[in-house]
Each structure stands twice: as C-alpha cells, then as structure tokens.
Coordinates of C-alpha atoms and ligand atoms in Angstrom, one line a residue:
X1 CA 0.1 0.0 -0.1
X2 CA 2.8 2.5 0.9
X3 CA 4.6 4.8 -2.0
X4 CA 7.6 2.6 -3.6
X5 CA 10.1 5.9 -3.3
X6 CA 11.8 5.8 0.3
X7 CA 14.6 8.6 1.6
X8 CA 16.7 5.9 3.3
X9 CA 19.9 6.8 1.0
X10 CA 22.4 9.2 1.8
X11 CA 22.9 13.1 0.2
X12 CA 26.0 15.3 -0.2
X13 CA 26.9 17.4 3.0
X14 CA 26.8 20.7 1.4
X15 CA 25.3 22.5 -1.3
X16 CA 26.6 25.9 -2.7
X17 CA 25.5 28.7 -0.6
X18 CA 23.8 31.6 -2.7
X19 CA 25.8 34.9 -1.6
X20 CA 23.3 37.5 -0.2
X21 CA 25.1 41.1 1.0
X22 CA 26.2 40.6 4.4
X23 CA 24.7 43.6 5.9
X24 CA 27.6 45.0 7.7
X25 CA 30.6 43.9 9.9
X26 CA 29.9 45.5 12.3
X27 CA 28.3 44.0 15.2
X28 CA 26.4 46.5 17.1
X29 CA 24.7 47.2 13.7
X30 CA 20.9 47.1 14.4
X31 CA 18.5 45.1 11.8
X32 CA 17.1 47.0 9.1
X33 CA 16.4 44.8 6.2
X34 CA 12.7 43.1 6.2
X35 CA 12.0 40.0 7.3
X36 CA 11.4 37.7 4.2
X37 CA 8.7 35.7 5.6
X38 CA 6.5 38.8 6.3
X39 CA 6.8 39.5 3.1
X40 CA 5.0 36.7 1.5
X41 CA 1.6 37.8 0.6
X42 CA 0.3 34.8 -1.0
X43 CA -1.2 31.5 0.8
X44 CA 1.7 30.3 3.2
X45 CA 2.9 27.0 2.8
X46 CA 5.0 24.9 5.4
X47 CA 5.6 21.5 7.1
X48 CA 5.6 20.6 9.8
X49 CA 6.7 18.0 12.4
X50 CA 9.4 16.3 10.5
X51 CA 12.0 16.7 13.0
X52 CA 9.8 14.0 14.7
X53 CA 9.7 10.5 14.3
X54 CA 6.4 9.4 12.7
X55 CA 6.2 13.2 11.7
X56 CA 2.3 13.7 12.5
X57 CA 0.8 9.9 11.7
X58 CA 0.2 8.0 14.6
X59 CA 0.4 5.1 12.6
X60 CA 2.7 2.0 12.5
X61 CA 3.1 1.4 8.6
X62 CA 6.6 0.5 8.3
X63 CA 6.8 3.7 6.0
X64 CA 6.1 5.9 8.4
X65 CA 8.5 9.3 8.5
X66 CA 11.8 8.6 9.4
X67 CA 13.3 11.6 11.0
X68 CA 16.9 11.2 10.2
X69 CA 19.3 14.4 9.5
X70 CA 19.5 13.2 6.0
X71 CA 15.5 12.8 5.5
X72 CA 15.2 16.2 7.0
X73 CA 18.2 17.8 4.6
X74 CA 16.7 16.4 1.5
X75 CA 13.2 17.3 2.3
X76 CA 14.0 21.2 3.5
X77 CA 15.9 21.0 -0.2
X78 CA 12.9 19.9 -1.9
X79 CA 10.6 22.1 -0.2
X80 CA 13.8 25.0 -0.9
X81 CA 13.5 24.2 -4.9
X82 CA 9.6 24.0 -4.9
X83 CA 9.3 28.0 -3.3
X84 CA 7.5 26.5 0.1
X85 CA 7.5 29.0 3.0
X86 CA 8.9 27.3 5.5
X87 CA 9.5 24.6 8.0
X88 CA 8.0 23.9 11.6
X89 CA 9.5 21.4 14.3
X90 CA 8.3 20.5 17.4
X91 CA 9.7 20.6 20.6
X92 CA 9.3 17.1 22.6
X93 CA 11.4 15.8 25.1
X94 CA 9.7 12.1 25.5
X95 CA 7.5 10.3 23.9
X96 CA 3.9 9.3 23.9
X97 CA 4.5 5.8 24.1
X98 CA 2.3 2.8 22.5
X99 CA 4.0 0.4 20.2
X100 CA 5.7 3.0 18.4
X101 CA 6.5 5.4 21.3
X102 CA 5.1 7.7 19.0
X103 CA 7.6 11.0 19.0
X104 CA 10.1 9.2 21.2
X105 CA 12.6 10.3 18.5
X106 CA 13.4 13.7 17.7
X107 CA 16.2 16.2 16.5
X108 CA 16.3 19.3 18.5
X109 CA 14.9 22.3 17.2
X110 CA 17.5 25.1 17.6
X111 CA 20.4 23.3 15.9
X112 CA 18.1 21.2 13.1
X113 CA 17.0 24.6 12.1
X114 CA 20.2 25.8 12.5
X115 CA 21.8 23.1 9.7
X116 CA 18.8 23.5 7.3
X117 CA 19.0 27.3 7.2
X118 CA 22.9 26.3 6.0
X119 CA 21.6 24.3 3.6
X120 CA 18.9 26.4 2.3
X121 CA 18.5 29.6 0.4
X122 CA 14.7 30.6 0.7
X123 CA 12.8 28.4 3.0
X124 CA 12.4 30.5 6.6
X125 CA 12.7 27.4 9.7
X126 CA 11.6 28.5 12.9
X127 CA 12.7 26.5 15.9
X128 CA 10.4 25.9 18.3
X129 CA 11.0 26.8 22.6
X130 CA 9.6 25.8 25.4
X131 CA 9.5 28.8 27.8
X132 CA 10.0 27.2 30.8
X133 CA 12.9 24.9 30.0
X134 CA 15.2 27.6 27.8
X135 CA 16.2 31.4 29.0
X136 CA 15.1 34.1 27.3
X137 CA 18.7 35.5 26.9
X138 CA 19.9 32.3 25.6
X139 CA 16.9 32.0 23.0
X140 CA 17.4 35.5 21.6
X141 CA 21.2 34.6 21.2
X142 CA 20.1 31.6 19.5
X143 CA 17.6 32.6 16.9
X144 CA 19.9 36.1 16.3
X145 CA 22.5 33.4 15.5
X146 CA 20.6 31.8 13.0
X147 CA 18.9 35.0 11.5
X148 CA 22.2 35.8 11.1
X149 CA 23.4 32.6 9.4
X150 CA 19.9 32.2 7.1
X151 CA 20.0 36.5 6.0
X152 CA 16.9 36.8 7.9
X153 CA 15.1 33.0 7.4
X154 CA 14.9 31.6 11.0
X155 CA 11.7 31.9 13.0
X156 CA 10.6 31.0 17.0
X157 CA 7.5 29.0 17.8
X158 CA 7.0 30.0 21.4
X159 CA 5.4 26.5 23.6
X160 CA 3.9 28.2 27.2
X161 CA 3.5 24.9 28.6
X162 CA 0.9 21.7 28.6
X163 CA 2.6 18.5 28.4
X164 CA 2.8 18.0 32.3
X165 CA 4.7 14.6 32.4
X166 CA 7.1 16.3 29.8
X167 CA 7.3 18.9 32.3
X168 CA 8.1 16.3 35.2
X169 CA 10.7 14.9 33.0
X170 CA 12.7 17.7 32.9
X171 CA 11.7 18.5 36.9
X172 CA 10.3 21.7 35.9
X173 CA 6.8 22.1 37.5
X174 CA 3.8 23.0 35.0
X175 CA 1.9 26.0 36.7
X176 CA -2.0 24.0 36.9
X177 CA -3.3 27.8 36.3
X178 CA -2.9 29.2 32.7
X179 CA -2.8 32.6 34.3
X180 CA 0.7 31.5 35.7
X181 CA 1.9 30.2 32.3
X182 CA 1.0 32.7 30.0
X183 CA 2.0 35.5 32.6
X184 CA 5.5 33.3 32.7
X185 CA 5.8 33.4 29.0
X186 CA 5.2 36.9 28.6
X187 CA 7.5 38.3 31.0
X188 CA 10.3 36.0 28.9
X189 CA 9.4 37.1 25.3
X190 CA 9.2 40.8 26.6
X191 CA 12.8 40.3 27.7
X192 CA 13.7 38.2 24.1
X193 CA 12.0 41.1 22.0
X194 CA 13.9 43.7 24.5
X195 CA 17.2 41.7 24.0
X196 CA 17.0 41.8 19.9
X197 CA 15.6 45.5 19.4
X198 CA 17.6 47.2 22.4
X199 CA 20.8 48.9 21.4
X200 CA 22.5 49.0 24.5
X201 CA 22.5 47.3 28.0
X202 CA 19.9 47.6 30.0
X203 CA 18.8 45.7 33.9
X204 CA 15.6 43.3 34.1
X205 CA 13.7 43.7 37.3
X206 CA 10.8 41.3 36.5
X207 CA 8.5 39.1 38.6
X208 CA 10.5 36.2 37.4
X209 CA 13.8 37.4 35.5
X210 CA 16.1 39.9 37.6
X211 CA 19.3 40.7 35.6
X212 CA 21.6 43.4 35.4
X213 CA 23.8 44.9 32.9
X214 CA 22.4 42.4 29.9
X215 CA 22.6 43.0 26.2
X216 CA 22.4 40.9 23.2
X217 CA 24.5 41.2 19.8
X218 CA 24.4 40.2 17.3
X219 CA 20.6 41.7 16.5
X220 CA 18.8 39.5 14.1
X221 CA 19.5 40.1 10.4
X222 CA 16.1 40.9 9.9
X223 CA 14.0 43.3 11.6
X224 CA 12.4 40.6 14.1
X225 CA 11.9 36.8 13.8
X226 CA 8.3 35.9 12.9
X227 CA 7.0 35.0 15.7
X228 CA 4.6 31.6 15.8
X229 CA 2.6 30.7 18.8
X230 CA -0.2 27.6 19.2
X231 CA -2.9 28.3 21.4
X232 CA -6.5 27.6 22.3
X233 CA -7.2 28.9 25.3
X234 CA -8.3 32.8 25.8
X235 CA -5.3 33.6 27.6
X236 CA -3.2 31.6 25.3
X237 CA -5.2 33.6 22.7
X238 CA -3.9 36.7 24.2
X239 CA -0.7 36.1 24.1
X240 CA -0.6 35.4 20.6
X241 CA -2.5 38.4 19.0
X242 CA -0.4 40.5 21.2
X243 CA 2.8 39.2 20.5
X244 CA 3.0 36.9 17.5
X245 CA 2.9 36.9 14.0
X246 CA 1.1 34.2 13.3
X247 CA -1.0 32.1 15.5
X248 CA -1.8 28.4 14.8
X249 CA -4.9 26.6 15.6
X250 CA -6.3 23.3 14.7
X251 CA -9.0 23.6 11.3
X252 CA -11.9 20.8 12.8
X253 CA -14.9 22.3 11.0
X254 CA -14.5 25.0 8.7
X255 CA -17.9 26.7 9.4
X256 CA -16.5 27.4 12.8
X257 CA -12.6 28.1 11.8
X258 CA -14.6 30.8 10.1
X259 CA -15.9 33.0 12.9
X260 CA -12.7 32.2 15.0
X261 CA -10.6 33.1 12.7
X262 CA -12.5 36.6 12.2
X263 CA -12.3 36.5 15.7
X264 CA -8.4 36.3 16.5
X265 CA -8.3 39.0 13.5
X266 CA -10.6 41.5 15.8
X267 CA -9.1 40.7 19.0
X268 CA -5.3 41.5 16.7
X269 CA -7.1 44.8 15.4
X270 CA -7.7 46.0 18.5
X271 CA -4.4 45.6 20.0
X272 CA -3.6 47.7 16.9
X273 CA -2.0 44.4 15.4
X274 CA -2.3 42.4 12.3
X275 CA -2.0 38.8 12.9
X276 CA -2.2 35.4 10.5
X277 CA -3.9 32.7 11.7
X278 CA -2.4 29.8 10.6
X279 CA -3.7 25.9 11.0
X280 CA -2.1 22.4 10.1
X281 CA -2.7 19.5 7.3
X282 CA -2.3 16.3 6.7
X283 CA -2.4 15.1 2.7
X284 CA -2.8 12.2 1.3
X285 CA -2.7 12.5 -2.1
X286 CA -3.2 10.4 -4.9
X287 CA -4.6 9.9 -8.6
X288 CA -7.8 8.8 -7.6
X289 CA -9.9 9.4 -4.5
X290 CA -10.2 5.5 -3.8
X291 CA -6.8 5.2 -3.6
X292 CA -6.4 8.0 -1.1
X293 CA -9.4 6.8 0.8
X294 CA -8.0 3.1 1.2
X295 CA -4.2 4.8 2.0
X296 CA -5.4 6.6 4.8
X297 CA -7.2 4.3 6.1
X298 CA -4.4 1.6 5.8
X299 CA -2.4 3.4 7.8
X300 CA -4.9 5.7 9.7
X301 CA -7.0 3.5 10.5
X302 CA -6.0 -0.5 10.3
X303 CA -2.6 0.2 11.6
X304 CA -3.0 3.4 13.7
X305 CA -1.3 3.1 16.9
X306 CA -4.3 3.6 18.9
X307 CA -2.3 3.0 22.7
X308 CA -0.3 6.3 21.2
X309 CA -3.0 7.9 19.9
X310 CA -5.2 7.7 23.1
X311 CA -2.3 9.0 25.3
X312 CA -1.8 11.7 22.8
X313 CA -5.4 12.3 23.3
X314 CA -5.8 12.3 27.0
X315 CA -2.9 14.5 27.7
X316 CA -4.0 17.4 25.4
X317 CA -7.7 17.1 26.5
X318 CA -6.1 17.0 30.6
X319 CA -4.1 20.4 29.8
X320 CA -4.4 22.0 27.0
X321 CA -7.8 23.9 25.1
X322 CA -6.4 23.2 21.6
X323 CA -8.7 21.4 20.4
X324 CA -12.4 21.5 20.9
X325 CA -13.6 19.2 23.5
X326 CA -17.3 18.6 22.2
X327 CA -15.5 17.2 19.1
X328 CA -13.4 13.9 20.5
X329 CA -14.6 11.0 18.4
X330 CA -13.8 13.0 15.5
X331 CA -10.3 14.1 17.1
X332 CA -9.1 10.9 17.7
X333 CA -9.3 9.7 14.0
X334 CA -8.1 12.9 12.8
X335 CA -5.3 12.1 15.3
X336 CA -4.2 9.0 14.2
X337 CA -4.3 10.3 10.5
X338 CA -2.3 13.6 11.0
X339 CA -1.4 14.5 14.9
X340 CA -5.3 16.2 14.4
X341 CA -4.6 18.3 11.4
X342 CA -7.3 18.8 8.7
X343 CA -7.3 16.3 6.1
X344 CA -6.1 16.8 2.5
X345 CA -7.0 13.1 1.2
X346 CA -8.2 12.9 -2.7
X347 CA -6.9 14.0 -6.1
X348 CA -4.6 16.8 -6.5
X349 CA -7.9 18.6 -7.7
X350 CA -9.8 17.6 -4.2
X351 CA -6.5 18.7 -2.2
X352 CA -6.3 21.7 -3.9
X353 CA -9.6 22.4 -3.0
X354 CA -9.2 21.8 0.7
X355 CA -6.5 24.3 0.9
X356 CA -8.6 26.8 -1.3
X357 CA -11.5 26.4 1.2
X358 CA -9.1 27.2 4.4
X359 CA -8.3 30.2 2.5
X360 CA -11.8 31.1 2.4
X361 CA -12.4 30.1 5.9
X362 CA -9.9 33.5 6.4
X363 CA -6.8 31.0 7.0
X364 CA -3.2 32.7 5.9
X365 CA -1.5 29.4 5.4
X366 CA -1.2 25.8 6.3
X367 CA 1.5 23.3 7.3
X368 CA 1.8 19.8 5.8
X369 CA 3.0 16.7 6.4
X370 CA 2.5 13.2 4.5
X371 CA 2.9 10.0 5.7
X372 CA 6.5 10.0 4.3
X373 CA 7.3 13.7 3.3
X374 CA 10.2 12.6 0.8
X375 CA 8.2 10.1 -0.9
X376 CA 5.3 12.1 -1.3
X377 CA 6.0 15.6 -1.4
X378 CA 7.2 15.5 -5.0
X379 CA 3.4 14.6 -6.5
X380 CA 1.8 16.9 -4.4
X381 CA 4.2 19.8 -5.6
X382 CA 3.9 18.8 -9.5
X383 CA 0.0 18.7 -9.3
X384 CA -1.3 20.5 -6.5
X385 CA 0.7 23.5 -6.5
X386 CA 0.2 24.2 -10.3
X387 CA -3.6 24.4 -9.4
X388 CA -3.1 26.7 -6.2
X389 CA -1.2 28.9 -8.4
X390 CA -3.6 29.1 -11.3
X391 CA -6.2 30.0 -8.5
X392 CA -3.9 33.1 -7.3
X393 CA -3.0 31.1 -4.2
X394 CA 0.2 30.7 -4.5
X395 CA 3.2 32.6 -6.4
X396 CA 5.2 29.6 -6.1
Ligands
FMN1 C1 0.8 24.0 15.3 C2 1.2 23.6 16.8 C3 2.3 23.6 17.1 C4 2.6 23.4 18.3 N1 4.4 22.9 19.0 C5 4.6 22.5 19.8 C6 6.0 21.9 20.0 O1 6.7 21.8 19.2 N2 6.4 21.5 21.7 C7 5.3 21.2 22.7 O2 4.8 21.1 23.8 N3 3.9 21.8 22.3 C8 3.5 22.7 20.8 N4 1.9 23.0 20.5 C9 1.6 23.2 21.6 C10 1.1 24.5 21.8 O3 1.8 25.2 22.1 C11 0.6 25.1 23.1 O4 0.8 24.7 24.6 C12 -0.9 24.2 23.8 O5 -1.4 24.2 22.4 C13 -1.4 24.3 24.8 O6 -2.2 25.6 24.4 P1 -3.3 26.3 25.3 O7 -3.6 25.9 26.6 O8 -3.4 28.0 25.5 O9 -4.3 25.5 24.6 C14 1.6 23.2 19.4 C15 0.4 23.3 19.0 C16 0.0 23.0 17.6 C17 -1.2 23.9 17.6

C-alpha cells in the first residue's frame, strides 16, 4: 500500500550557498532588513514535525516517517527548490508511548533549524522553544545567530507549556493554571524582544527574571524574526494576538474556523496589530480518490498506533485547550491520521480544493505533513501547486 519511493539513502552534506549581501561587519548594527517570510503575500505553505519520528501520523506502517538528518535535509532542499515558505518543528523531550513510542525520537529544534538554514536559500526555518525550559537570553542569541546565518530566515515558535509528563521528566513544574503559564511566557517574550531591539545594555527587574547589565549582540539580521504561537485557550490567544505574527489553531470544522479566524483578526486589530492565522493539515494525495481513501484507512485506521493516539488525546484534553472538547471522536481519528490536522485527502484537484477552502475560511496558510514527506511531496508539488498558482493562491 505504501509508496515505493523511499528516502533512506544519504545526501551530500553541503550545497553551494547563494551569496546574499552581508548586512554589516558592525556587530552592534541594528537590523534594517525586512523579514523575508513577512514579505510574502500569498497563502503560506510549510511543513510540520519532520524532525519527529512518525511526523504527524500515529501509525505503525513500516514506511512511516523516519526523522533522520538525511531525510530532513532532503526534504528541506525539495521544499526550498519548490518555493515552499517554511518548516516548523515540534520540540518534544519524551515520546507518547504506544507500540511505536510516537515522537520518541526527535531532532532538537534550534540545532536542526541552524543546519537547515545553512543548507537552503529561501526557506524560513522555525525553532520551537518551551519558555520554561530555555532561558530567554540564551534563546534571543540562538535565534539571532540562526537569523544571521540565514539572512533573516529564522523564526521562533513559543510554547508556554501543557504536557505535564514532559515537565516532570525535565524536573520542571507546569503551573496548573493558564494565568501563571502565560504571565511567565509574557515576561519571557518581552525580554527576548527587548534583547533583539534594544541597542544598549539594560537591567531587568521582573517577576521571574532579574538581570543586571544585560545586552544581546548580534541582533537578528531581519527586522524581527517571525513569531509563532499555538494557543487554544483565551489567555493563550491574548498572548498570541499581542505578540505573535502568526497564531496556529486546528481546523476541525471550517464553519467554526471562519468565525474563529474573524474573531482572532478582530482581537489583534483591537490591539493595533495584524496577526495571520495558520492551521496544520495532513496530505494524502493520489491519482484517484479511492486510492487516497484506501491509504488513509490503511495507515490511519487499520495500522494506527491506537495506544499512542489515546495517550496523545488524553494529554491534550487534560492540560491544553487547543482542540474543541466536544469533538473527541472525530479528533481521535484525525489524531491517528495527522495529529489532528485538517485532512487533505483525495485527488490533486480535491487536495487543492481543500486548501482553497482553508483560504476561504480566512486562514493565511497551513502546514503540510505526509506519512513519508520525501516520497510524497514531489507528487503534491507537481500536481497541487500548479492548481493553487492558477487559482491565484500561490506565487510559487
Ligand atoms: C501547530 C502547533 C504546534 C505546536 N508545537 C508544540 C511543540 O512543538 N511542543 C509543545 O510542547 N507543544 C506544542 N504545541 C502546543 C501549544 O504550544 C500550546 O502549548 C498548547 O496548544 C496549549 O495551549 P492552550 O492551553 O493555550 O490551548 C503546538 C500546538 C500546535 C497547534
């Protein structure tokens, strides 16, 4: 049933780097370059979770995603050449159990992003950071360093916390209430932003951080690395509409999404800001609908790792409000197939139509995942992207 093309062979370690003007040799220069991702006006496309074992599909099929460095590099180059906008990783420290220990093998996101930015030309690569596990001064410098390396192509996905067993594994205490989590995240991010924007040294005397004579140089290459935040709770959304360029939310039911996106735009507008709303989708694209549906049922039902799915769903429902709690049964199936992502299943025309419907619901973009990203992306590139271009949704 699986695709015959596999991405297990090795790839050359280096690729010619396109020379872009180095901004300045002055280490104290302030960023002046526009941020490449924020210049793009078309419907954004990225990938999600390729740094994690099994990607977004909680499945036991043997062709499930292997998150090796070689596979990630291969995928990044395919995406870069196809004009895809970004790659987004998941920061995960322990797996979800089940037969496959879903997400038990994960490439660390800051180092992963650094390597990929060095090996690509136009793609933005996000790092994902748990506020509680990473000191903001360290993160500000890490992201600024990647941004210098990639000439403005680094992004930061901020995670305020939800996965209690993971916090216990790290010896951290997850605040039970969202007020405390997001108050901490707010101070954490205000500090990162000041470190990126303040030309001099400063003291910081906050509730969580007290710093003396801190400064951070170099600054990011771009004006501001794009900030992404995924929050379902009211307080999380307040945080995102106040601070992020993009808010991530699941698209479970597009009628609901339309109102939700409009509300999020309104909430950002009330703060004098513009925030794009992104979602995440899982792609099963085949020449016929019957083939696509048969493969979905094969990997996402018959061979799903249901024990891991249930661990994932239970954790989501215990600690986070990302998914609407009244849609559990539907979500369990979608969790198996694509970690709760919007299903883009069918022929190239049907998949393209699904993406068009996301745009019509008000989303500014979506991530894509595949059971085997490297084997399946080229078919999507060759058949779906031209339809999106013809529809005016994509420049590339
Ligand atoms: C697209 C997306 C990406 C996310 N990435 C991560 C991640 O890498 N690591 C993580 O621990 N949580 C991740 N999360 C969880 C969120 O950052 C957030 O903590 C969670 O949705 C709970 O927020 P809430 O309680 O405000 O709903 C992600 C969620 C979504 C929807």
